Amino acid sequence: MAVAAGLLGVAVTAAPASAAAEPGGAAETPAGSETPAAAGTPAAAETAGAPRVSVTDVGAPDRLATNLFPEDLNDSGVVTGYGLLGGPQPFQAFTWADGTLTPLNAPSADPGAFSFPVALNNRGQVVGFTTVGGTAHSLRWDGVDPTDISAAGGNSHPLAVNDAGQVLLTEGGGAALWTAGNRAAVAPFPVTNAVGLNGSGQVFGTGRAAGGDATDHAFVWTPTATTDVGPFGLTTTTTDLNDSGQLIGYGALAQSPNRTHSFVWTPARAGRQATRTDLGTLAGLETEARDISNSGHIVGRSGTASGWHAVRWQGGRLADLGVLPGGTSSEALAVNETGQAAGWGVARDGRPHAILWKRDRPIDLGVPAGFTQSFAIDINAAGKVLGYAIDETGGVHSFVWTVTGG
């Protein structure tokens, strides 16, 4: 799945949390320093070569009073999100790169309608949606002006875009794969819930057969073939599919107690049969897989006696990524090709803190000055982290973190 800190020249410091943000200067802090925002970082970070964290407010310098919500980032460091940008739209999509925030226009048919981004690919194409005459329409931005890619009549919403520019849509009660103006219906089951799309153009999701069978089956679909991966217990949820066709998800097991376990399904290849593997648990409780990289790293969370812990699975081993020292829980939401993961956890101060895991050890990204909590939602190939922070009034700002060392 898929940003550069300090590119604005006006980054705010990650620590201390009580310090005022300096609109005119960038700052860094050792992640292991004992300051309010950095408290709870790994003890290993207090040694030589400690990681250093810098954080940039995407709204700086002109939109520091504006709510900006992040959605996605790509490997070139481009961010997409939405916010109150001061134009005719109540909410407007934007991209951010190299310190420049660029509003994305709504369709000329209804320029005052909101626009929300959903996903961004590595070519910089953004997909999202708006309303035209009160009906949802899917959009793809190749620049600041959108192309309406909805079927006639609208009632369309995009779910994902890949680097080839293919877009997975829900429209008219079904799903469709849009490719260069052509659409193919995605309907491998009478009841189909399409979820996402990989770089190879494969669609994944769950479906149910006709009649009284309410069992969810995971599937992988292309315009020429469908693979029924089957159910995984009493319920089945799919969460990601990498470019090699490995599918992850989770479900409630049929045996009592009906705990949630996660799985990875690997398609048949090189004379080997397809396999579906239970990722296991940390303490015999539950595991939920969230993201898989093309190199096969899987991250998510697993239950322990003291709460959820972030985990990483690869090659048959489930690793506990742990919590911040003094913290109580953690969850990993995204992973890159080298196994670095991003997510959040409750720190020693009792507040959620954004976290980067490097070499399976947590680095506290801190809570930016003037905010009360922070969350990381994505990470790119270079290890840049996208997330957001919330202030005491409920205001939300998008942030990009960069970590060196560690």
mmCIF file of C-alpha atoms in Angstrom:
data_model
loop_
_atom_site.group_PDB
_atom_site.id
_atom_site.type_symbol
_atom_site.label_atom_id
_atom_site.label_comp_id
_atom_site.label_asym_id
_atom_site.label_seq_id
_atom_site.Cartn_x
_atom_site.Cartn_y
_atom_site.Cartn_z
ATOM 1 C CA MET A 1 0.000 0.000 0.000
ATOM 2 C CA ALA A 2 0.489 2.390 0.065
ATOM 3 C CA VAL A 3 5.887 12.029 2.203
ATOM 4 C CA ALA A 4 8.422 14.133 3.282
ATOM 5 C CA ALA A 5 8.723 15.965 6.536
ATOM 6 C CA GLY A 6 10.333 19.339 6.714
ATOM 7 C CA LEU A 7 9.723 20.126 3.058
ATOM 8 C CA LEU A 8 7.579 23.103 3.938
ATOM 9 C CA GLY A 9 10.409 24.733 5.785
ATOM 10 C CA VAL A 10 7.918 25.294 8.584
ATOM 11 C CA ALA A 11 7.765 21.926 10.344
ATOM 12 C CA VAL A 12 6.640 21.827 13.949
ATOM 13 C CA THR A 13 8.560 19.951 16.572
ATOM 14 C CA ALA A 14 7.412 16.573 17.821
ATOM 15 C CA ALA A 15 8.571 17.367 21.353
ATOM 16 C CA PRO A 16 8.002 18.750 23.829
ATOM 17 C CA ALA A 17 4.216 18.614 23.572
ATOM 18 C CA SER A 18 3.853 21.753 25.666
ATOM 19 C CA ALA A 19 5.971 23.851 23.315
ATOM 20 C CA ALA A 20 4.313 26.239 20.885
ATOM 21 C CA ALA A 21 4.622 25.403 17.212
ATOM 22 C CA GLU A 22 7.115 27.648 15.475
ATOM 23 C CA PRO A 23 5.659 28.628 12.104
ATOM 24 C CA GLY A 24 9.023 29.639 10.760
ATOM 25 C CA GLY A 25 11.327 26.829 11.698
ATOM 26 C CA ALA A 26 11.767 23.081 11.492
ATOM 27 C CA ALA A 27 12.826 21.054 14.468
ATOM 28 C CA GLU A 28 13.838 17.542 15.365
ATOM 29 C CA THR A 29 13.993 15.659 18.615
ATOM 30 C CA PRO A 30 15.620 12.393 19.653
ATOM 31 C CA ALA A 31 12.773 9.904 19.908
ATOM 32 C CA GLY A 32 14.183 8.600 23.153
ATOM 33 C CA SER A 33 14.456 11.943 24.954
ATOM 34 C CA GLU A 34 12.419 12.223 28.145
ATOM 35 C CA THR A 35 10.071 15.002 27.140
ATOM 36 C CA PRO A 36 6.269 15.010 27.379
ATOM 37 C CA ALA A 37 5.707 14.135 23.720
ATOM 38 C CA ALA A 38 8.487 11.589 23.539
ATOM 39 C CA ALA A 39 7.845 9.852 26.838
ATOM 40 C CA GLY A 40 7.228 6.170 26.370
ATOM 41 C CA THR A 41 9.698 5.609 23.555
ATOM 42 C CA PRO A 42 11.717 2.393 23.608
ATOM 43 C CA ALA A 43 14.603 2.274 26.048
ATOM 44 C CA ALA A 44 16.778 1.136 23.168
ATOM 45 C CA ALA A 45 16.237 4.528 21.591
ATOM 46 C CA GLU A 46 18.117 6.174 24.438
ATOM 47 C CA THR A 47 21.412 4.758 23.239
ATOM 48 C CA ALA A 48 23.739 6.123 20.588
ATOM 49 C CA GLY A 49 22.108 6.218 17.176
ATOM 50 C CA ALA A 50 18.718 6.975 18.673
ATOM 51 C CA PRO A 51 15.990 7.693 16.123
ATOM 52 C CA ARG A 52 15.209 11.328 15.457
ATOM 53 C CA VAL A 53 11.656 12.341 14.634
ATOM 54 C CA SER A 54 10.573 15.371 12.620
ATOM 55 C CA VAL A 55 6.961 16.221 11.863
ATOM 56 C CA THR A 56 5.350 18.585 9.356
ATOM 57 C CA ASP A 57 1.862 20.055 9.533
ATOM 58 C CA VAL A 58 0.382 19.675 6.037
ATOM 59 C CA GLY A 59 -1.580 22.885 6.614
ATOM 60 C CA ALA A 60 1.467 25.057 7.257
ATOM 61 C CA PRO A 61 2.014 27.908 6.794
ATOM 62 C CA ASP A 62 -1.352 29.274 5.620
ATOM 63 C CA ARG A 63 -3.889 26.738 6.867
ATOM 64 C CA LEU A 64 -2.864 26.094 10.454
ATOM 65 C CA ALA A 65 -6.389 26.996 11.598
ATOM 66 C CA THR A 66 -7.999 24.674 9.032
ATOM 67 C CA ASN A 67 -9.255 21.137 9.641
ATOM 68 C CA LEU A 68 -7.424 18.857 7.203
ATOM 69 C CA PHE A 69 -8.171 15.129 7.139
ATOM 70 C CA PRO A 70 -5.628 12.727 5.559
ATOM 71 C CA GLU A 71 -6.643 9.825 3.327
ATOM 72 C CA ASP A 72 -3.644 8.384 1.493
ATOM 73 C CA LEU A 73 -0.034 8.891 0.434
ATOM 74 C CA ASN A 74 2.110 7.456 -2.329
ATOM 75 C CA ASP A 75 5.739 6.494 -2.706
ATOM 76 C CA SER A 76 6.623 9.890 -4.200
ATOM 77 C CA GLY A 77 5.539 11.639 -1.006
ATOM 78 C CA VAL A 78 2.233 12.972 -2.325
ATOM 79 C CA VAL A 79 -0.598 13.177 0.209
ATOM 80 C CA THR A 80 -4.297 13.375 -0.520
ATOM 81 C CA GLY A 81 -7.000 14.422 1.904
ATOM 82 C CA TYR A 82 -9.860 16.840 2.335
ATOM 83 C CA GLY A 83 -10.717 19.853 4.417
ATOM 84 C CA LEU A 84 -12.413 23.213 4.770
ATOM 85 C CA LEU A 85 -10.346 25.103 2.236
ATOM 86 C CA GLY A 86 -12.366 28.307 2.075
ATOM 87 C CA GLY A 87 -13.875 27.871 -1.385
ATOM 88 C CA PRO A 88 -17.496 27.263 -2.354
ATOM 89 C CA GLN A 89 -17.298 23.602 -1.362
ATOM 90 C CA PRO A 90 -18.146 22.644 2.242
ATOM 91 C CA PHE A 91 -15.375 20.016 2.062
ATOM 92 C CA GLN A 92 -12.815 19.912 -0.714
ATOM 93 C CA ALA A 93 -10.284 17.316 -1.790
ATOM 94 C CA PHE A 94 -6.616 18.301 -2.017
ATOM 95 C CA THR A 95 -3.168 16.987 -2.710
ATOM 96 C CA TRP A 96 -0.019 18.035 -0.883
ATOM 97 C CA ALA A 97 3.574 17.629 -2.082
ATOM 98 C CA ASP A 98 6.863 19.396 -1.406
ATOM 99 C CA GLY A 99 5.163 21.933 0.857
ATOM 100 C CA THR A 100 2.392 22.873 -1.554
ATOM 101 C CA LEU A 101 -1.281 22.163 -0.876
ATOM 102 C CA THR A 102 -3.339 22.056 -4.080
ATOM 103 C CA PRO A 103 -7.169 22.103 -3.920
ATOM 104 C CA LEU A 104 -8.870 19.710 -6.345
ATOM 105 C CA ASN A 105 -11.814 21.136 -8.241
ATOM 106 C CA ALA A 106 -15.367 19.830 -8.149
ATOM 107 C CA PRO A 107 -17.235 19.088 -11.398
ATOM 108 C CA SER A 108 -18.315 22.177 -13.270
ATOM 109 C CA ALA A 109 -21.883 20.824 -13.208
ATOM 110 C CA ASP A 110 -22.076 21.458 -9.469
ATOM 111 C CA PRO A 111 -19.026 23.484 -8.353
ATOM 112 C CA GLY A 112 -20.418 24.070 -4.869
ATOM 113 C CA ALA A 113 -20.709 20.366 -4.037
ATOM 114 C CA PHE A 114 -18.313 18.684 -1.637
ATOM 115 C CA SER A 115 -15.541 16.420 -2.901
ATOM 116 C CA PHE A 116 -13.877 13.631 -0.959
ATOM 117 C CA PRO A 117 -10.790 11.657 -2.031
ATOM 118 C CA VAL A 118 -10.692 7.912 -1.434
ATOM 119 C CA ALA A 119 -7.323 6.753 -2.770
ATOM 120 C CA LEU A 120 -4.142 7.863 -4.556
ATOM 121 C CA ASN A 121 -1.801 5.907 -6.805
ATOM 122 C CA ASN A 122 1.915 6.281 -7.498
ATOM 123 C CA ARG A 123 1.192 8.244 -10.697
ATOM 124 C CA GLY A 124 -0.494 10.941 -8.615
ATOM 125 C CA GLN A 125 -4.007 10.091 -9.793
ATOM 126 C CA VAL A 126 -6.670 10.611 -7.126
ATOM 127 C CA VAL A 127 -10.092 8.967 -7.056
ATOM 128 C CA GLY A 128 -12.978 10.222 -4.981
ATOM 129 C CA PHE A 129 -16.590 11.248 -5.148
ATOM 130 C CA THR A 130 -18.958 14.182 -5.084
ATOM 131 C CA THR A 131 -22.667 14.825 -5.587
ATOM 132 C CA VAL A 132 -24.250 16.211 -8.728
ATOM 133 C CA GLY A 133 -27.868 17.115 -8.248
ATOM 134 C CA GLY A 134 -27.882 15.143 -5.006
ATOM 135 C CA THR A 135 -26.571 11.921 -6.609
ATOM 136 C CA ALA A 136 -23.130 10.474 -5.823
ATOM 137 C CA HIS A 137 -20.645 10.519 -8.711
ATOM 138 C CA SER A 138 -17.195 8.913 -8.914
ATOM 139 C CA LEU A 139 -14.321 11.166 -9.966
ATOM 140 C CA ARG A 140 -10.726 10.688 -11.049
ATOM 141 C CA TRP A 141 -8.340 13.633 -10.873
ATOM 142 C CA ASP A 142 -5.306 13.489 -13.156
ATOM 143 C CA GLY A 143 -4.612 17.130 -12.273
ATOM 144 C CA VAL A 144 -6.780 19.692 -10.502
ATOM 145 C CA ASP A 145 -9.830 19.085 -12.706
ATOM 146 C CA PRO A 146 -11.816 15.855 -12.368
ATOM 147 C CA THR A 147 -13.166 13.351 -14.852
ATOM 148 C CA ASP A 148 -16.557 11.872 -13.986
ATOM 149 C CA ILE A 149 -16.161 8.103 -14.413
ATOM 150 C CA SER A 150 -19.622 7.169 -13.158
ATOM 151 C CA ALA A 151 -22.086 5.146 -15.161
ATOM 152 C CA ALA A 152 -24.992 7.086 -16.624
ATOM 153 C CA GLY A 153 -27.138 8.476 -13.843
ATOM 154 C CA GLY A 154 -24.424 8.378 -11.215
ATOM 155 C CA ASN A 155 -25.074 6.569 -7.911
ATOM 156 C CA SER A 156 -21.403 5.699 -7.919
ATOM 157 C CA HIS A 157 -18.583 5.579 -5.376
ATOM 158 C CA PRO A 158 -14.920 4.554 -5.904
ATOM 159 C CA LEU A 159 -13.208 2.049 -3.614
ATOM 160 C CA ALA A 160 -9.643 1.858 -4.937
ATOM 161 C CA VAL A 161 -7.262 2.811 -7.745
ATOM 162 C CA ASN A 162 -4.099 1.033 -8.866
ATOM 163 C CA ASP A 163 -0.992 2.330 -10.632
ATOM 164 C CA ALA A 164 -2.417 1.380 -14.030
ATOM 165 C CA GLY A 165 -5.272 3.824 -13.369
ATOM 166 C CA GLN A 166 -7.923 1.117 -13.004
ATOM 167 C CA VAL A 167 -10.664 2.061 -10.546
ATOM 168 C CA LEU A 168 -12.908 -0.242 -8.529
ATOM 169 C CA LEU A 169 -16.387 1.268 -8.159
ATOM 170 C CA THR A 170 -19.634 0.505 -6.431
ATOM 171 C CA GLU A 171 -22.576 1.710 -8.466
ATOM 172 C CA GLY A 172 -26.203 0.862 -8.975
ATOM 173 C CA GLY A 173 -26.136 -1.727 -6.202
ATOM 174 C CA GLY A 174 -23.187 -3.635 -7.687
ATOM 175 C CA ALA A 175 -19.459 -3.328 -8.315
ATOM 176 C CA ALA A 176 -17.532 -2.563 -11.504
ATOM 177 C CA LEU A 177 -13.905 -2.365 -12.588
ATOM 178 C CA TRP A 178 -13.305 0.778 -14.668
ATOM 179 C CA THR A 179 -10.407 0.571 -17.127
ATOM 180 C CA ALA A 180 -9.706 3.456 -19.531
ATOM 181 C CA GLY A 181 -13.379 4.247 -19.963
ATOM 182 C CA ASN A 182 -14.586 0.644 -20.097
ATOM 183 C CA ARG A 183 -16.298 -1.079 -17.193
ATOM 184 C CA ALA A 184 -16.628 -4.753 -16.300
ATOM 185 C CA ALA A 185 -19.248 -5.871 -13.795
ATOM 186 C CA VAL A 186 -17.764 -7.545 -10.717
ATOM 187 C CA ALA A 187 -20.399 -10.107 -9.722
ATOM 188 C CA PRO A 188 -18.830 -13.462 -8.858
ATOM 189 C CA PHE A 189 -21.655 -14.178 -6.394
ATOM 190 C CA PRO A 190 -25.358 -13.317 -6.361
ATOM 191 C CA VAL A 191 -24.536 -11.105 -3.376
ATOM 192 C CA THR A 192 -21.101 -9.526 -3.859
ATOM 193 C CA ASN A 193 -19.229 -7.164 -1.541
ATOM 194 C CA ALA A 194 -16.181 -5.912 -3.438
ATOM 195 C CA VAL A 195 -13.530 -4.431 -1.134
ATOM 196 C CA GLY A 196 -10.366 -3.538 -3.018
ATOM 197 C CA LEU A 197 -8.031 -3.846 -5.986
ATOM 198 C CA ASN A 198 -4.370 -4.771 -6.383
ATOM 199 C CA GLY A 199 -1.752 -3.608 -8.857
ATOM 200 C CA SER A 200 -2.409 -6.589 -11.123
ATOM 201 C CA GLY A 201 -6.054 -5.639 -11.614
ATOM 202 C CA GLN A 202 -7.426 -8.352 -9.324
ATOM 203 C CA VAL A 203 -10.478 -7.482 -7.219
ATOM 204 C CA PHE A 204 -11.104 -9.011 -3.809
ATOM 205 C CA GLY A 205 -13.974 -9.122 -1.375
ATOM 206 C CA THR A 206 -16.640 -11.468 -0.047
ATOM 207 C CA GLY A 207 -19.779 -12.936 -1.527
ATOM 208 C CA ARG A 208 -22.783 -15.083 -0.710
ATOM 209 C CA ALA A 209 -24.538 -17.725 -2.737
ATOM 210 C CA ALA A 210 -28.210 -17.523 -3.645
ATOM 211 C CA GLY A 211 -30.899 -18.950 -1.408
ATOM 212 C CA GLY A 212 -30.724 -19.294 2.343
ATOM 213 C CA ASP A 213 -26.954 -19.736 2.614
ATOM 214 C CA ALA A 214 -25.705 -16.664 4.487
ATOM 215 C CA THR A 215 -22.083 -17.828 4.630
ATOM 216 C CA ASP A 216 -19.538 -15.269 3.410
ATOM 217 C CA HIS A 217 -16.950 -16.577 0.950
ATOM 218 C CA ALA A 218 -13.721 -14.700 0.287
ATOM 219 C CA PHE A 219 -12.912 -14.300 -3.404
ATOM 220 C CA VAL A 220 -10.336 -13.021 -5.868
ATOM 221 C CA TRP A 221 -11.768 -11.888 -9.225
ATOM 222 C CA THR A 222 -10.486 -10.926 -12.658
ATOM 223 C CA PRO A 223 -12.551 -10.320 -15.807
ATOM 224 C CA THR A 224 -11.683 -13.861 -16.941
ATOM 225 C CA ALA A 225 -11.775 -15.926 -13.740
ATOM 226 C CA THR A 226 -12.980 -16.014 -10.141
ATOM 227 C CA THR A 227 -11.316 -17.915 -7.319
ATOM 228 C CA ASP A 228 -13.598 -18.848 -4.426
ATOM 229 C CA VAL A 229 -11.277 -18.806 -1.423
ATOM 230 C CA GLY A 230 -14.124 -20.051 0.752
ATOM 231 C CA PRO A 231 -15.364 -19.096 4.208
ATOM 232 C CA PHE A 232 -13.082 -18.699 7.202
ATOM 233 C CA GLY A 233 -15.281 -19.706 10.104
ATOM 234 C CA LEU A 234 -18.697 -18.286 10.881
ATOM 235 C CA THR A 235 -17.909 -14.893 9.350
ATOM 236 C CA THR A 236 -15.335 -13.772 6.819
ATOM 237 C CA THR A 237 -13.876 -10.298 6.277
ATOM 238 C CA THR A 238 -11.195 -9.524 3.671
ATOM 239 C CA THR A 239 -8.833 -6.600 4.208
ATOM 240 C CA ASP A 240 -6.055 -6.561 1.576
ATOM 241 C CA LEU A 241 -4.606 -8.265 -1.498
ATOM 242 C CA ASN A 242 -1.001 -7.809 -2.602
ATOM 243 C CA ASP A 243 0.272 -7.779 -6.184
ATOM 244 C CA SER A 244 1.244 -11.457 -5.933
ATOM 245 C CA GLY A 245 -2.364 -12.352 -5.226
ATOM 246 C CA GLN A 246 -1.957 -13.099 -1.519
ATOM 247 C CA LEU A 247 -5.226 -12.330 0.266
ATOM 248 C CA ILE A 248 -5.610 -11.521 3.962
ATOM 249 C CA GLY A 249 -8.606 -11.204 6.226
ATOM 250 C CA TYR A 250 -10.177 -12.576 9.384
ATOM 251 C CA GLY A 251 -13.232 -14.368 10.663
ATOM 252 C CA ALA A 252 -14.942 -15.802 13.744
ATOM 253 C CA LEU A 253 -14.013 -19.439 14.199
ATOM 254 C CA ALA A 254 -16.756 -22.038 14.271
ATOM 255 C CA GLN A 255 -15.560 -23.729 17.448
ATOM 256 C CA SER A 256 -16.413 -22.323 20.877
ATOM 257 C CA PRO A 257 -15.468 -19.700 21.875
ATOM 258 C CA ASN A 258 -15.990 -17.971 18.521
ATOM 259 C CA ARG A 259 -12.775 -15.981 18.598
ATOM 260 C CA THR A 260 -11.572 -14.007 15.571
ATOM 261 C CA HIS A 261 -8.513 -15.392 13.783
ATOM 262 C CA SER A 262 -6.753 -14.022 10.709
ATOM 263 C CA PHE A 263 -5.693 -15.816 7.559
ATOM 264 C CA VAL A 264 -3.450 -15.412 4.540
ATOM 265 C CA TRP A 265 -4.379 -17.188 1.321
ATOM 266 C CA THR A 266 -1.604 -17.782 -1.202
ATOM 267 C CA PRO A 267 -2.610 -18.772 -4.752
ATOM 268 C CA ALA A 268 -1.239 -21.811 -6.530
ATOM 269 C CA ARG A 269 2.135 -21.155 -8.112
ATOM 270 C CA ALA A 270 5.141 -23.041 -9.504
ATOM 271 C CA GLY A 271 3.442 -26.410 -9.136
ATOM 272 C CA ARG A 272 2.361 -25.737 -5.540
ATOM 273 C CA GLN A 273 -1.251 -25.849 -4.489
ATOM 274 C CA ALA A 274 -3.014 -22.814 -3.061
ATOM 275 C CA THR A 275 -2.809 -22.569 0.711
ATOM 276 C CA ARG A 276 -4.762 -20.784 3.406
ATOM 277 C CA THR A 277 -2.899 -20.259 6.667
ATOM 278 C CA ASP A 278 -4.202 -19.259 10.092
ATOM 279 C CA LEU A 279 -1.850 -16.539 11.349
ATOM 280 C CA GLY A 280 -2.300 -17.648 14.949
ATOM 281 C CA THR A 281 -2.560 -15.515 18.079
ATOM 282 C CA LEU A 282 -0.285 -14.122 20.755
ATOM 283 C CA ALA A 283 -2.216 -15.431 23.746
ATOM 284 C CA GLY A 284 -4.879 -17.750 22.397
ATOM 285 C CA LEU A 285 -7.290 -14.859 21.975
ATOM 286 C CA GLU A 286 -7.922 -12.957 18.719
ATOM 287 C CA THR A 287 -5.981 -11.568 15.755
ATOM 288 C CA GLU A 288 -7.033 -9.093 13.048
ATOM 289 C CA ALA A 289 -4.861 -8.646 9.930
ATOM 290 C CA ARG A 290 -4.961 -5.143 8.389
ATOM 291 C CA ASP A 291 -2.347 -4.808 5.632
ATOM 292 C CA ILE A 292 0.009 -6.937 3.523
ATOM 293 C CA SER A 293 3.020 -5.795 1.492
ATOM 294 C CA ASN A 294 4.125 -7.271 -1.817
ATOM 295 C CA SER A 295 7.009 -8.900 0.066
ATOM 296 C CA GLY A 296 4.554 -10.746 2.305
ATOM 297 C CA HIS A 297 4.764 -8.737 5.525
ATOM 298 C CA ILE A 298 1.376 -8.727 7.280
ATOM 299 C CA VAL A 299 0.499 -6.374 10.133
ATOM 300 C CA GLY A 300 -2.470 -5.911 12.416
ATOM 301 C CA ARG A 301 -3.268 -6.557 16.036
ATOM 302 C CA SER A 302 -3.649 -9.505 18.389
ATOM 303 C CA GLY A 303 -5.258 -9.730 21.813
ATOM 304 C CA THR A 304 -3.308 -10.269 25.008
ATOM 305 C CA ALA A 305 -4.337 -10.392 28.654
ATOM 306 C CA SER A 306 -3.496 -6.678 28.944
ATOM 307 C CA GLY A 307 -5.054 -5.473 25.659
ATOM 308 C CA TRP A 308 -4.418 -5.400 21.916
ATOM 309 C CA HIS A 309 -0.802 -5.527 20.697
ATOM 310 C CA ALA A 310 0.435 -4.658 17.212
ATOM 311 C CA VAL A 311 1.775 -7.706 15.371
ATOM 312 C CA ARG A 312 3.715 -8.552 12.229
ATOM 313 C CA TRP A 313 3.551 -11.920 10.478
ATOM 314 C CA GLN A 314 5.901 -13.292 7.846
ATOM 315 C CA GLY A 315 7.038 -16.755 6.896
ATOM 316 C CA GLY A 316 4.922 -18.543 9.473
ATOM 317 C CA ARG A 317 5.924 -16.446 12.477
ATOM 318 C CA LEU A 318 3.676 -13.988 14.349
ATOM 319 C CA ALA A 319 5.804 -11.346 16.090
ATOM 320 C CA ASP A 320 4.561 -9.172 18.947
ATOM 321 C CA LEU A 321 5.501 -5.585 18.050
ATOM 322 C CA GLY A 322 4.742 -4.533 21.590
ATOM 323 C CA VAL A 323 3.515 -1.314 23.126
ATOM 324 C CA LEU A 324 5.279 1.880 24.131
ATOM 325 C CA PRO A 325 6.944 1.530 27.545
ATOM 326 C CA GLY A 326 4.310 2.328 30.124
ATOM 327 C CA GLY A 327 1.611 2.038 27.471
ATOM 328 C CA THR A 328 -1.312 -0.348 27.400
ATOM 329 C CA SER A 329 -2.173 -1.203 23.799
ATOM 330 C CA SER A 330 -1.155 -0.759 20.175
ATOM 331 C CA GLU A 331 -2.314 -1.477 16.629
ATOM 332 C CA ALA A 332 -0.462 -1.549 13.289
ATOM 333 C CA LEU A 333 -2.453 -0.365 10.265
ATOM 334 C CA ALA A 334 0.031 -0.232 7.381
ATOM 335 C CA VAL A 335 3.317 -1.857 6.338
ATOM 336 C CA ASN A 336 5.897 -1.248 3.605
ATOM 337 C CA GLU A 337 8.129 -3.623 1.663
ATOM 338 C CA THR A 338 10.892 -3.623 4.295
ATOM 339 C CA GLY A 339 8.524 -4.504 7.122
ATOM 340 C CA GLN A 340 8.335 -1.041 8.676
ATOM 341 C CA ALA A 341 4.850 -0.517 10.090
ATOM 342 C CA ALA A 342 2.739 2.462 11.113
ATOM 343 C CA GLY A 343 -0.105 2.697 13.587
ATOM 344 C CA TRP A 344 -0.758 3.967 17.060
ATOM 345 C CA GLY A 345 -0.827 2.992 20.697
ATOM 346 C CA VAL A 346 -1.814 4.294 24.106
ATOM 347 C CA ALA A 347 1.326 5.743 25.684
ATOM 348 C CA ARG A 348 2.456 6.224 29.270
ATOM 349 C CA ASP A 349 0.527 9.503 29.438
ATOM 350 C CA GLY A 350 -2.735 7.656 28.697
ATOM 351 C CA ARG A 351 -3.104 9.303 25.269
ATOM 352 C CA PRO A 352 -2.978 7.759 21.784
ATOM 353 C CA HIS A 353 0.395 8.364 20.109
ATOM 354 C CA ALA A 354 1.352 7.703 16.481
ATOM 355 C CA ILE A 355 3.951 4.928 16.202
ATOM 356 C CA LEU A 356 6.479 3.770 13.630
ATOM 357 C CA TRP A 357 7.869 0.260 14.052
ATOM 358 C CA LYS A 358 11.382 -0.262 12.698
ATOM 359 C CA ARG A 359 13.076 -3.631 13.108
ATOM 360 C CA ASP A 360 9.963 -4.664 15.060
ATOM 361 C CA ARG A 361 10.575 -2.037 17.752
ATOM 362 C CA PRO A 362 8.215 0.911 18.373
ATOM 363 C CA ILE A 363 9.308 4.506 17.916
ATOM 364 C CA ASP A 364 7.009 7.048 19.555
ATOM 365 C CA LEU A 365 6.238 9.731 16.963
ATOM 366 C CA GLY A 366 4.856 11.926 19.702
ATOM 367 C CA VAL A 367 1.941 14.323 19.858
ATOM 368 C CA PRO A 368 2.635 17.604 18.017
ATOM 369 C CA ALA A 369 2.591 20.760 20.105
ATOM 370 C CA GLY A 370 -0.913 22.082 20.688
ATOM 371 C CA PHE A 371 -2.593 18.696 20.184
ATOM 372 C CA THR A 372 -3.803 16.018 22.585
ATOM 373 C CA GLN A 373 -3.480 12.788 20.589
ATOM 374 C CA SER A 374 -2.018 11.485 17.339
ATOM 375 C CA PHE A 375 -2.551 8.541 14.991
ATOM 376 C CA ALA A 376 -0.540 7.147 12.067
ATOM 377 C CA ILE A 377 -2.531 5.632 9.203
ATOM 378 C CA ASP A 378 -0.086 4.931 6.371
ATOM 379 C CA ILE A 379 3.569 4.486 5.486
ATOM 380 C CA ASN A 380 5.329 4.665 2.123
ATOM 381 C CA ALA A 381 8.313 2.848 0.636
ATOM 382 C CA ALA A 382 10.757 5.424 2.038
ATOM 383 C CA GLY A 383 9.376 5.030 5.561
ATOM 384 C CA LYS A 384 7.545 8.369 5.634
ATOM 385 C CA VAL A 385 4.447 8.203 7.826
ATOM 386 C CA LEU A 386 1.087 9.877 7.275
ATOM 387 C CA GLY A 387 -1.345 10.529 10.072
ATOM 388 C CA TYR A 388 -3.283 13.114 11.995
ATOM 389 C CA ALA A 389 -3.558 14.774 15.373
ATOM 390 C CA ILE A 390 -6.558 16.100 17.290
ATOM 391 C CA ASP A 391 -6.591 19.191 19.483
ATOM 392 C CA GLU A 392 -8.680 19.988 22.562
ATOM 393 C CA THR A 393 -11.490 21.469 20.478
ATOM 394 C CA GLY A 394 -11.727 18.410 18.221
ATOM 395 C CA GLY A 395 -9.839 20.074 15.382
ATOM 396 C CA VAL A 396 -7.924 17.707 13.086
ATOM 397 C CA HIS A 397 -4.640 18.379 11.272
ATOM 398 C CA SER A 398 -2.797 16.103 8.844
ATOM 399 C CA PHE A 399 0.860 15.395 9.615
ATOM 400 C CA VAL A 400 3.814 13.741 7.918
ATOM 401 C CA TRP A 401 6.547 12.210 10.094
ATOM 402 C CA THR A 402 10.109 11.415 9.089
ATOM 403 C CA VAL A 403 12.360 9.249 11.257
ATOM 404 C CA THR A 404 16.120 8.985 10.800
ATOM 405 C CA GLY A 405 18.202 6.440 12.641
ATOM 406 C CA GLY A 406 16.841 3.820 14.962
#
